[in-house]
């Protein structure tokens, strides 16, 4: 098994983008909960995200959601983020909240609605130009609830046409990542329900289009690490949205439901070169903290990814390859499990201390007084939340 010192060069490269919306109010279909200190504007979301990075060293960029994070001056927002010690990252489009999108957006039968949705994505690319963002992330709520409601094949053709126009507007250093989800909000069929559909659409566009894999967007029992391996093999895994699920798209803290699954996913990311120098794979959280405090929820999340990445890096690849080639089923599994069961927390604490970070970022945040401070300062105004 490699030593912890052997894996630190890879850990030094680990970067996990945090989403601006994770710091706003969120909830379920039944209730959106308000909490003291919730950001009232994009700047306050960025300030909270910067606090996560200061304590962990793991979250150097913040993803924005448009129109939730629209501002008049994106250059000023970029400067503000830089002053806070972070940068602006992925730009996420939103075609699921406007009344016009009730029956679809990029796949709607009405050319006027499709035009509206395309123009929104073109606006997002303009924002990317202004912020220096690399990725445009597209997740579509498009789909149907009843057999016969719409022509499934035609909707795929319309989606290709729309994505082609959006793709053509990308700059040389910009990418499109297309996310998939197997159900919800549509329940008969989603227009991009799985990795195969996403892959088919982005493969038809070109080398600047990739698949985004959200770990919560699969049917129960899906072997997500196989999908990771396949997309890496095909050169089309662009990004992750990390979260955790018990039943459906629960958007819980990554690793909360099944830490072993997160370990297996990261093992395949490493195996496929996803953490190599210059890798095209971007890691991001996509979570909603409904009952827990937002900032410590994000701290816990990035630490979970770091811990399972460290464990996955400890897999003895040479011994594993020998066991696999010789057909030693139990021996190969034991090598995998030895790495998973290794307690890397003491080594990670020392690793952080050596880099000027708190050994225990969760405890450091609790002792910082940050939550009482923002609760006192952020009084009045409109709190950010779903749709804000």
Tab-separated table of C-alpha atoms in Angstrom:
chain	number	residue	atom	x	y	z
A	1	UNK	CA	0.000	0.000	0.000
A	2	UNK	CA	1.338	3.496	-0.781
A	3	UNK	CA	2.268	5.710	2.147
A	4	UNK	CA	0.366	8.897	2.894
A	5	UNK	CA	3.396	10.921	1.793
A	6	UNK	CA	3.210	9.161	-1.581
A	7	UNK	CA	-0.300	10.482	-2.228
A	8	UNK	CA	0.095	14.095	-1.080
A	9	UNK	CA	1.038	15.451	-4.554
A	10	UNK	CA	-2.371	14.341	-5.817
A	11	UNK	CA	-4.159	15.641	-2.724
A	12	UNK	CA	-2.490	19.001	-3.339
A	13	UNK	CA	-4.333	19.173	-6.684
A	14	UNK	CA	-7.752	18.347	-5.261
A	15	UNK	CA	-10.178	21.234	-5.852
A	16	UNK	CA	-13.937	21.068	-5.291
A	17	UNK	CA	-16.129	23.857	-6.603
A	18	UNK	CA	-18.941	24.927	-4.283
A	19	UNK	CA	-22.351	26.143	-5.504
A	20	UNK	CA	-23.610	29.607	-4.611
A	21	UNK	CA	-27.125	28.254	-4.052
A	22	UNK	CA	-25.963	25.952	-1.256
A	23	UNK	CA	-25.709	29.023	1.008
A	24	UNK	CA	-29.276	30.190	0.391
A	25	UNK	CA	-32.505	29.034	1.984
A	26	UNK	CA	-33.795	25.693	0.773
A	27	UNK	CA	-36.174	22.940	1.742
A	28	UNK	CA	-38.549	20.370	0.319
A	29	UNK	CA	-41.743	20.578	-1.743
A	30	UNK	CA	-43.483	21.307	1.547
A	31	UNK	CA	-41.389	24.049	3.123
A	32	UNK	CA	-38.426	26.302	2.390
A	33	UNK	CA	-36.743	27.108	5.678
A	34	UNK	CA	-35.272	30.470	6.601
A	35	UNK	CA	-32.142	30.719	8.736
A	36	UNK	CA	-30.330	33.667	10.356
A	37	UNK	CA	-27.380	34.939	8.369
A	38	UNK	CA	-28.625	33.692	5.004
A	39	UNK	CA	-27.022	35.648	2.136
A	40	UNK	CA	-29.089	38.378	0.549
A	41	UNK	CA	-27.054	38.764	-2.639
A	42	UNK	CA	-24.344	37.013	-4.685
A	43	UNK	CA	-21.569	38.825	-2.831
A	44	UNK	CA	-22.658	37.378	0.517
A	45	UNK	CA	-22.875	33.903	-1.008
A	46	UNK	CA	-19.308	34.306	-2.238
A	47	UNK	CA	-18.192	35.487	1.218
A	48	UNK	CA	-19.616	32.303	2.752
A	49	UNK	CA	-17.972	30.157	0.094
A	50	UNK	CA	-14.655	31.889	0.728
A	51	UNK	CA	-14.923	30.938	4.393
A	52	UNK	CA	-15.080	27.274	3.345
A	53	UNK	CA	-11.921	27.660	1.281
A	54	UNK	CA	-10.025	29.505	4.018
A	55	UNK	CA	-10.580	26.660	6.455
A	56	UNK	CA	-10.138	23.697	4.107
A	57	UNK	CA	-8.009	24.831	1.171
A	58	UNK	CA	-10.283	22.704	-0.994
A	59	UNK	CA	-12.843	25.087	-2.540
A	60	UNK	CA	-11.101	27.717	-4.696
A	61	UNK	CA	-14.072	28.429	-6.997
A	62	UNK	CA	-17.765	29.249	-6.677
A	63	UNK	CA	-20.393	28.231	-9.237
A	64	UNK	CA	-23.091	30.751	-10.142
A	65	UNK	CA	-26.715	30.102	-11.130
A	66	UNK	CA	-28.412	32.415	-13.589
A	67	UNK	CA	-30.744	34.244	-13.052
A	68	UNK	CA	-30.390	33.662	-9.289
A	69	UNK	CA	-26.947	35.289	-9.270
A	70	UNK	CA	-27.442	38.008	-11.877
A	71	UNK	CA	-25.670	41.302	-11.218
A	72	UNK	CA	-25.154	44.472	-13.226
A	73	UNK	CA	-21.354	44.303	-13.157
A	74	UNK	CA	-19.758	40.861	-13.446
A	75	UNK	CA	-16.258	42.282	-13.585
A	76	UNK	CA	-16.896	43.831	-10.173
A	77	UNK	CA	-18.259	40.521	-8.892
A	78	UNK	CA	-15.149	38.774	-10.198
A	79	UNK	CA	-12.946	41.310	-8.392
A	80	UNK	CA	-14.938	40.848	-5.195
A	81	UNK	CA	-14.448	37.078	-5.372
A	82	UNK	CA	-10.717	37.543	-5.955
A	83	UNK	CA	-10.489	39.830	-2.925
A	84	UNK	CA	-12.170	37.082	-0.895
A	85	UNK	CA	-9.578	34.557	-2.056
A	86	UNK	CA	-11.731	32.599	-4.510
A	87	UNK	CA	-12.683	32.727	-8.190
A	88	UNK	CA	-15.960	32.448	-10.094
A	89	UNK	CA	-16.516	29.058	-11.684
A	90	UNK	CA	-19.220	27.212	-13.606
A	91	UNK	CA	-22.212	29.155	-14.915
A	92	UNK	CA	-25.425	27.155	-14.470
A	93	UNK	CA	-28.408	27.927	-16.669
A	94	UNK	CA	-32.027	27.831	-15.500
A	95	UNK	CA	-34.842	26.781	-17.814
A	96	UNK	CA	-37.116	25.239	-15.199
A	97	UNK	CA	-38.743	28.169	-13.370
A	98	UNK	CA	-40.269	30.364	-16.049
A	99	UNK	CA	-43.953	29.736	-16.776
A	100	UNK	CA	-43.122	29.405	-20.470
A	101	UNK	CA	-41.201	26.193	-19.724
A	102	UNK	CA	-44.169	24.258	-18.352
A	103	UNK	CA	-44.028	21.789	-21.262
A	104	UNK	CA	-40.331	22.065	-22.010
A	105	UNK	CA	-37.612	24.542	-22.885
A	106	UNK	CA	-35.036	23.459	-25.465
A	107	UNK	CA	-37.403	20.640	-26.498
A	108	UNK	CA	-40.654	22.630	-26.503
A	109	UNK	CA	-42.828	22.343	-29.620
A	110	UNK	CA	-43.222	26.154	-29.705
A	111	UNK	CA	-40.297	27.762	-31.589
A	112	UNK	CA	-40.773	30.919	-29.526
A	113	UNK	CA	-40.210	29.069	-26.260
A	114	UNK	CA	-37.167	27.295	-27.682
A	115	UNK	CA	-35.835	30.672	-28.812
A	116	UNK	CA	-36.269	32.032	-25.289
A	117	UNK	CA	-34.386	29.081	-23.814
A	118	UNK	CA	-31.572	29.290	-26.375
A	119	UNK	CA	-31.191	33.023	-25.815
A	120	UNK	CA	-30.928	32.422	-22.068
A	121	UNK	CA	-27.998	30.089	-22.663
A	122	UNK	CA	-26.350	32.586	-24.989
A	123	UNK	CA	-26.683	35.142	-22.195
A	124	UNK	CA	-25.010	32.669	-19.838
A	125	UNK	CA	-22.073	32.413	-22.233
A	126	UNK	CA	-21.807	36.215	-22.255
A	127	UNK	CA	-21.584	36.026	-18.470
A	128	UNK	CA	-18.858	33.385	-18.853
A	129	UNK	CA	-16.969	35.838	-21.062
A	130	UNK	CA	-17.219	38.467	-18.341
A	131	UNK	CA	-16.284	36.205	-15.422
A	132	UNK	CA	-13.637	34.044	-17.088
A	133	UNK	CA	-15.682	30.918	-16.392
A	134	UNK	CA	-14.785	27.737	-18.255
A	135	UNK	CA	-17.992	25.697	-18.077
A	136	UNK	CA	-21.610	26.228	-19.041
A	137	UNK	CA	-23.630	23.595	-17.237
A	138	UNK	CA	-27.028	22.652	-18.632
A	139	UNK	CA	-29.585	20.649	-16.685
A	140	UNK	CA	-33.015	20.394	-18.287
A	141	UNK	CA	-36.295	19.725	-16.518
A	142	UNK	CA	-37.744	18.892	-19.949
A	143	UNK	CA	-39.806	15.729	-20.259
A	144	UNK	CA	-43.359	14.388	-20.178
A	145	UNK	CA	-45.721	12.902	-17.615
A	146	UNK	CA	-47.933	10.757	-19.859
A	147	UNK	CA	-47.438	8.327	-22.758
A	148	UNK	CA	-48.358	10.051	-25.999
A	149	UNK	CA	-48.069	13.532	-24.478
A	150	UNK	CA	-45.297	14.426	-26.933
A	151	UNK	CA	-43.192	12.831	-29.627
A	152	UNK	CA	-40.081	11.523	-27.847
A	153	UNK	CA	-37.937	11.286	-30.985
A	154	UNK	CA	-38.807	14.769	-32.195
A	155	UNK	CA	-37.823	16.187	-28.830
A	156	UNK	CA	-34.357	14.629	-29.212
A	157	UNK	CA	-34.016	16.280	-32.617
A	158	UNK	CA	-35.087	19.640	-31.199
A	159	UNK	CA	-32.630	19.265	-28.347
A	160	UNK	CA	-29.795	18.591	-30.786
A	161	UNK	CA	-30.712	21.659	-32.844
A	162	UNK	CA	-30.787	23.896	-29.782
A	163	UNK	CA	-27.559	22.553	-28.300
A	164	UNK	CA	-25.832	22.969	-31.662
A	165	UNK	CA	-26.615	26.679	-31.700
A	166	UNK	CA	-25.515	27.139	-28.083
A	167	UNK	CA	-22.344	25.139	-28.660
A	168	UNK	CA	-21.394	27.284	-31.653
A	169	UNK	CA	-21.244	30.353	-29.387
A	170	UNK	CA	-18.661	28.852	-26.990
A	171	UNK	CA	-15.211	30.419	-26.913
A	172	UNK	CA	-12.030	28.460	-27.538
A	173	UNK	CA	-11.409	27.857	-23.827
A	174	UNK	CA	-15.048	27.299	-22.878
A	175	UNK	CA	-16.960	24.034	-22.513
A	176	UNK	CA	-20.530	22.811	-22.320
A	177	UNK	CA	-21.407	20.089	-19.803
A	178	UNK	CA	-24.797	18.398	-20.131
A	179	UNK	CA	-26.271	16.920	-16.971
A	180	UNK	CA	-28.774	14.074	-16.865
A	181	UNK	CA	-31.447	12.912	-14.411
A	182	UNK	CA	-33.521	9.763	-14.685
A	183	UNK	CA	-36.754	11.248	-13.326
A	184	UNK	CA	-38.235	14.417	-11.835
A	185	UNK	CA	-39.820	16.804	-12.451
A	186	UNK	CA	-41.147	14.779	-15.389
A	187	UNK	CA	-42.270	11.270	-14.476
A	188	UNK	CA	-42.967	9.403	-17.727
A	189	UNK	CA	-39.766	10.380	-19.476
A	190	UNK	CA	-37.000	12.945	-19.144
A	191	UNK	CA	-35.411	14.257	-22.331
A	192	UNK	CA	-31.927	13.696	-20.855
A	193	UNK	CA	-32.538	10.806	-18.442
A	194	UNK	CA	-29.200	8.984	-18.430
A	195	UNK	CA	-25.517	9.136	-19.271
A	196	UNK	CA	-26.061	7.465	-22.627
A	197	UNK	CA	-28.447	10.161	-23.828
A	198	UNK	CA	-26.170	12.911	-22.569
A	199	UNK	CA	-23.192	11.239	-24.236
A	200	UNK	CA	-25.053	10.831	-27.534
A	201	UNK	CA	-25.982	14.518	-27.556
A	202	UNK	CA	-22.556	15.908	-26.591
A	203	UNK	CA	-20.655	13.506	-28.854
A	204	UNK	CA	-22.603	14.919	-31.802
A	205	UNK	CA	-21.513	18.462	-30.906
A	206	UNK	CA	-17.737	18.293	-30.699
A	207	UNK	CA	-14.727	18.206	-28.430
A	208	UNK	CA	-15.875	21.088	-26.203
A	209	UNK	CA	-19.016	19.257	-25.031
A	210	UNK	CA	-18.983	16.809	-22.116
A	211	UNK	CA	-21.222	14.875	-19.747
A	212	UNK	CA	-21.886	16.124	-16.218
A	213	UNK	CA	-22.502	13.310	-13.730
A	214	UNK	CA	-24.659	14.151	-10.700
A	215	UNK	CA	-24.225	11.348	-8.164
A	216	UNK	CA	-27.851	11.656	-7.025
A	217	UNK	CA	-29.426	11.387	-10.479
A	218	UNK	CA	-29.579	7.618	-10.892
A	219	UNK	CA	-32.001	4.783	-10.226
A	220	UNK	CA	-31.440	2.818	-7.004
A	221	UNK	CA	-28.716	0.222	-7.396
A	222	UNK	CA	-27.033	1.913	-10.358
A	223	UNK	CA	-23.308	1.206	-10.540
A	224	UNK	CA	-22.168	4.821	-10.785
A	225	UNK	CA	-18.466	3.992	-10.767
A	226	UNK	CA	-18.975	1.949	-13.951
A	227	UNK	CA	-20.457	5.039	-15.617
A	228	UNK	CA	-17.460	7.050	-14.411
A	229	UNK	CA	-15.059	4.494	-15.870
A	230	UNK	CA	-16.892	4.391	-19.196
A	231	UNK	CA	-17.084	8.171	-19.621
A	232	UNK	CA	-13.419	8.560	-18.719
A	233	UNK	CA	-12.587	5.824	-21.228
A	234	UNK	CA	-14.533	7.745	-23.870
A	235	UNK	CA	-12.956	11.077	-22.916
A	236	UNK	CA	-16.333	12.645	-22.218
A	237	UNK	CA	-16.548	13.002	-18.440
A	238	UNK	CA	-16.499	16.755	-17.960
A	239	UNK	CA	-17.655	17.313	-14.410
A	240	UNK	CA	-19.258	15.950	-11.268
A	241	UNK	CA	-22.090	17.249	-9.135
A	242	UNK	CA	-21.400	15.582	-5.802
A	243	UNK	CA	-24.205	14.895	-3.348
A	244	UNK	CA	-25.770	11.932	-1.594
A	245	UNK	CA	-29.126	10.168	-1.837
A	246	UNK	CA	-31.134	7.670	0.165
A	247	UNK	CA	-34.273	7.428	-1.993
A	248	UNK	CA	-34.243	9.858	-4.900
A	249	UNK	CA	-32.444	13.107	-5.702
A	250	UNK	CA	-32.063	13.968	-2.022
A	251	UNK	CA	-29.179	16.469	-2.455
A	252	UNK	CA	-27.730	15.453	0.896
A	253	UNK	CA	-24.130	15.926	2.027
A	254	UNK	CA	-21.855	13.872	-0.226
A	255	UNK	CA	-20.852	10.584	1.369
A	256	UNK	CA	-23.619	10.753	3.964
A	257	UNK	CA	-25.660	7.854	2.596
A	258	UNK	CA	-22.897	5.589	1.306
A	259	UNK	CA	-19.265	6.547	1.955
A	260	UNK	CA	-18.131	3.344	0.247
A	261	UNK	CA	-19.845	4.431	-2.967
A	262	UNK	CA	-17.967	7.735	-2.864
A	263	UNK	CA	-14.727	5.785	-2.325
A	264	UNK	CA	-15.491	3.537	-5.318
A	265	UNK	CA	-16.293	6.543	-7.516
A	266	UNK	CA	-13.064	8.312	-6.577
A	267	UNK	CA	-11.107	5.101	-7.145
A	268	UNK	CA	-12.356	5.067	-10.751
A	269	UNK	CA	-11.697	8.795	-11.159
A	270	UNK	CA	-8.092	8.159	-10.114
A	271	UNK	CA	-7.817	5.012	-12.254
A	272	UNK	CA	-9.033	6.938	-15.304
A	273	UNK	CA	-6.696	9.906	-14.846
A	274	UNK	CA	-9.365	12.263	-13.541
A	275	UNK	CA	-7.023	13.666	-10.912
A	276	UNK	CA	-3.938	13.794	-13.120
A	277	UNK	CA	-2.198	17.096	-13.814
A	278	UNK	CA	-4.234	18.979	-16.417
A	279	UNK	CA	-7.278	16.701	-16.128
A	280	UNK	CA	-10.469	17.907	-17.796
A	281	UNK	CA	-12.648	16.554	-14.973
A	282	UNK	CA	-14.099	19.265	-12.712
A	283	UNK	CA	-15.386	18.343	-9.252
A	284	UNK	CA	-18.305	20.303	-7.812
A	285	UNK	CA	-20.874	20.017	-5.045
A	286	UNK	CA	-24.587	20.328	-5.811
A	287	UNK	CA	-26.402	20.179	-2.501
A	288	UNK	CA	-29.181	21.845	-0.540
A	289	UNK	CA	-28.771	22.132	3.216
A	290	UNK	CA	-32.354	22.019	4.414
A	291	UNK	CA	-31.973	21.427	8.154
A	292	UNK	CA	-28.242	21.914	8.794
A	293	UNK	CA	-26.302	25.185	8.718
A	294	UNK	CA	-25.044	25.994	5.256
A	295	UNK	CA	-21.378	26.890	5.700
A	296	UNK	CA	-20.463	23.968	7.991
A	297	UNK	CA	-22.520	21.715	5.703
A	298	UNK	CA	-20.266	22.681	2.807
A	299	UNK	CA	-17.139	22.278	4.943
A	300	UNK	CA	-18.225	18.777	5.930
A	301	UNK	CA	-18.912	17.980	2.276
A	302	UNK	CA	-15.535	18.935	0.866
A	303	UNK	CA	-13.811	17.146	3.744
A	304	UNK	CA	-15.772	13.982	2.931
A	305	UNK	CA	-14.547	14.108	-0.666
A	306	UNK	CA	-10.989	14.701	0.491
A	307	UNK	CA	-11.104	11.777	2.916
A	308	UNK	CA	-12.480	9.286	0.403
A	309	UNK	CA	-10.034	10.525	-2.228
A	310	UNK	CA	-7.164	9.900	0.182
A	311	UNK	CA	-8.417	6.396	0.885
A	312	UNK	CA	-8.842	5.676	-2.820
A	313	UNK	CA	-5.285	6.869	-3.486
A	314	UNK	CA	-4.057	4.282	-0.975
A	315	UNK	CA	-5.237	1.363	-3.104
A	316	UNK	CA	-2.143	-0.711	-3.914
A	317	UNK	CA	-2.568	-0.635	-7.685
A	318	UNK	CA	0.352	-2.979	-8.440
A	319	UNK	CA	-0.841	-5.627	-6.006
A	320	UNK	CA	-4.406	-5.167	-7.230
A	321	UNK	CA	-3.391	-5.686	-10.857
A	322	UNK	CA	-1.525	-8.882	-9.986
A	323	UNK	CA	-4.484	-10.248	-8.037
A	324	UNK	CA	-6.872	-9.378	-10.867
A	325	UNK	CA	-4.670	-10.947	-13.536
A	326	UNK	CA	-4.237	-14.146	-11.527
A	327	UNK	CA	-7.964	-14.441	-10.843
A	328	UNK	CA	-7.554	-13.998	-7.088
A	329	UNK	CA	-11.084	-12.784	-6.444
A	330	UNK	CA	-10.917	-12.461	-2.667
A	331	UNK	CA	-7.361	-11.154	-2.691
A	332	UNK	CA	-8.259	-8.361	-5.103
A	333	UNK	CA	-11.298	-7.423	-3.048
A	334	UNK	CA	-9.223	-7.429	0.152
A	335	UNK	CA	-6.740	-4.962	-1.354
A	336	UNK	CA	-9.639	-2.646	-2.194
A	337	UNK	CA	-11.207	-2.997	1.244
A	338	UNK	CA	-7.897	-2.463	3.069
A	339	UNK	CA	-7.647	0.965	1.493
A	340	UNK	CA	-11.275	1.812	2.240
A	341	UNK	CA	-10.966	0.869	5.913
A	342	UNK	CA	-7.744	2.858	6.417
A	343	UNK	CA	-8.369	5.725	8.852
A	344	UNK	CA	-6.727	8.683	7.121
A	345	UNK	CA	-8.158	11.345	9.438
A	346	UNK	CA	-5.043	11.740	11.656
A	347	UNK	CA	-2.802	11.972	8.574
A	348	UNK	CA	-5.131	14.518	6.964
A	349	UNK	CA	-5.062	16.626	10.139
A	350	UNK	CA	-1.257	16.703	9.982
A	351	UNK	CA	-1.421	17.397	6.255
A	352	UNK	CA	-3.613	20.454	6.859
A	353	UNK	CA	-1.470	21.760	9.685
A	354	UNK	CA	1.627	21.529	7.493
A	355	UNK	CA	-0.132	23.772	4.974
A	356	UNK	CA	-1.243	26.394	7.474
A	357	UNK	CA	-4.824	25.137	7.700
A	358	UNK	CA	-6.765	24.110	10.805
A	359	UNK	CA	-6.316	20.458	11.690
A	360	UNK	CA	-10.076	20.267	12.285
A	361	UNK	CA	-11.861	22.747	9.972
A	362	UNK	CA	-15.279	21.954	11.458
A	363	UNK	CA	-14.112	22.813	14.980
A	364	UNK	CA	-12.271	25.873	13.704
A	365	UNK	CA	-15.436	27.161	12.060
A	366	UNK	CA	-17.494	26.572	15.199
A	367	UNK	CA	-14.944	28.564	17.207
A	368	UNK	CA	-14.603	31.352	14.635
A	369	UNK	CA	-17.810	33.179	15.528
A	370	UNK	CA	-18.650	33.490	11.825
A	371	UNK	CA	-22.271	32.343	12.134
A	372	UNK	CA	-23.236	34.812	14.912
A	373	UNK	CA	-21.415	37.535	12.993
A	374	UNK	CA	-23.325	37.082	9.734
A	375	UNK	CA	-26.607	36.588	11.622
A	376	UNK	CA	-26.123	40.032	13.186
A	377	UNK	CA	-24.935	41.710	9.996
A	378	UNK	CA	-27.448	40.277	7.523
A	379	UNK	CA	-30.612	41.668	8.984
A	380	UNK	CA	-33.234	42.992	6.591
A	381	UNK	CA	-33.427	42.685	2.856
A	382	UNK	CA	-34.495	39.617	0.915
A	383	UNK	CA	-32.757	36.365	1.792
A	384	UNK	CA	-31.497	34.289	-1.111
A	385	UNK	CA	-33.218	30.972	-1.707
A	386	UNK	CA	-34.738	28.776	-4.341
A	387	UNK	CA	-35.722	31.041	-7.193
A	388	UNK	CA	-33.939	34.047	-5.698
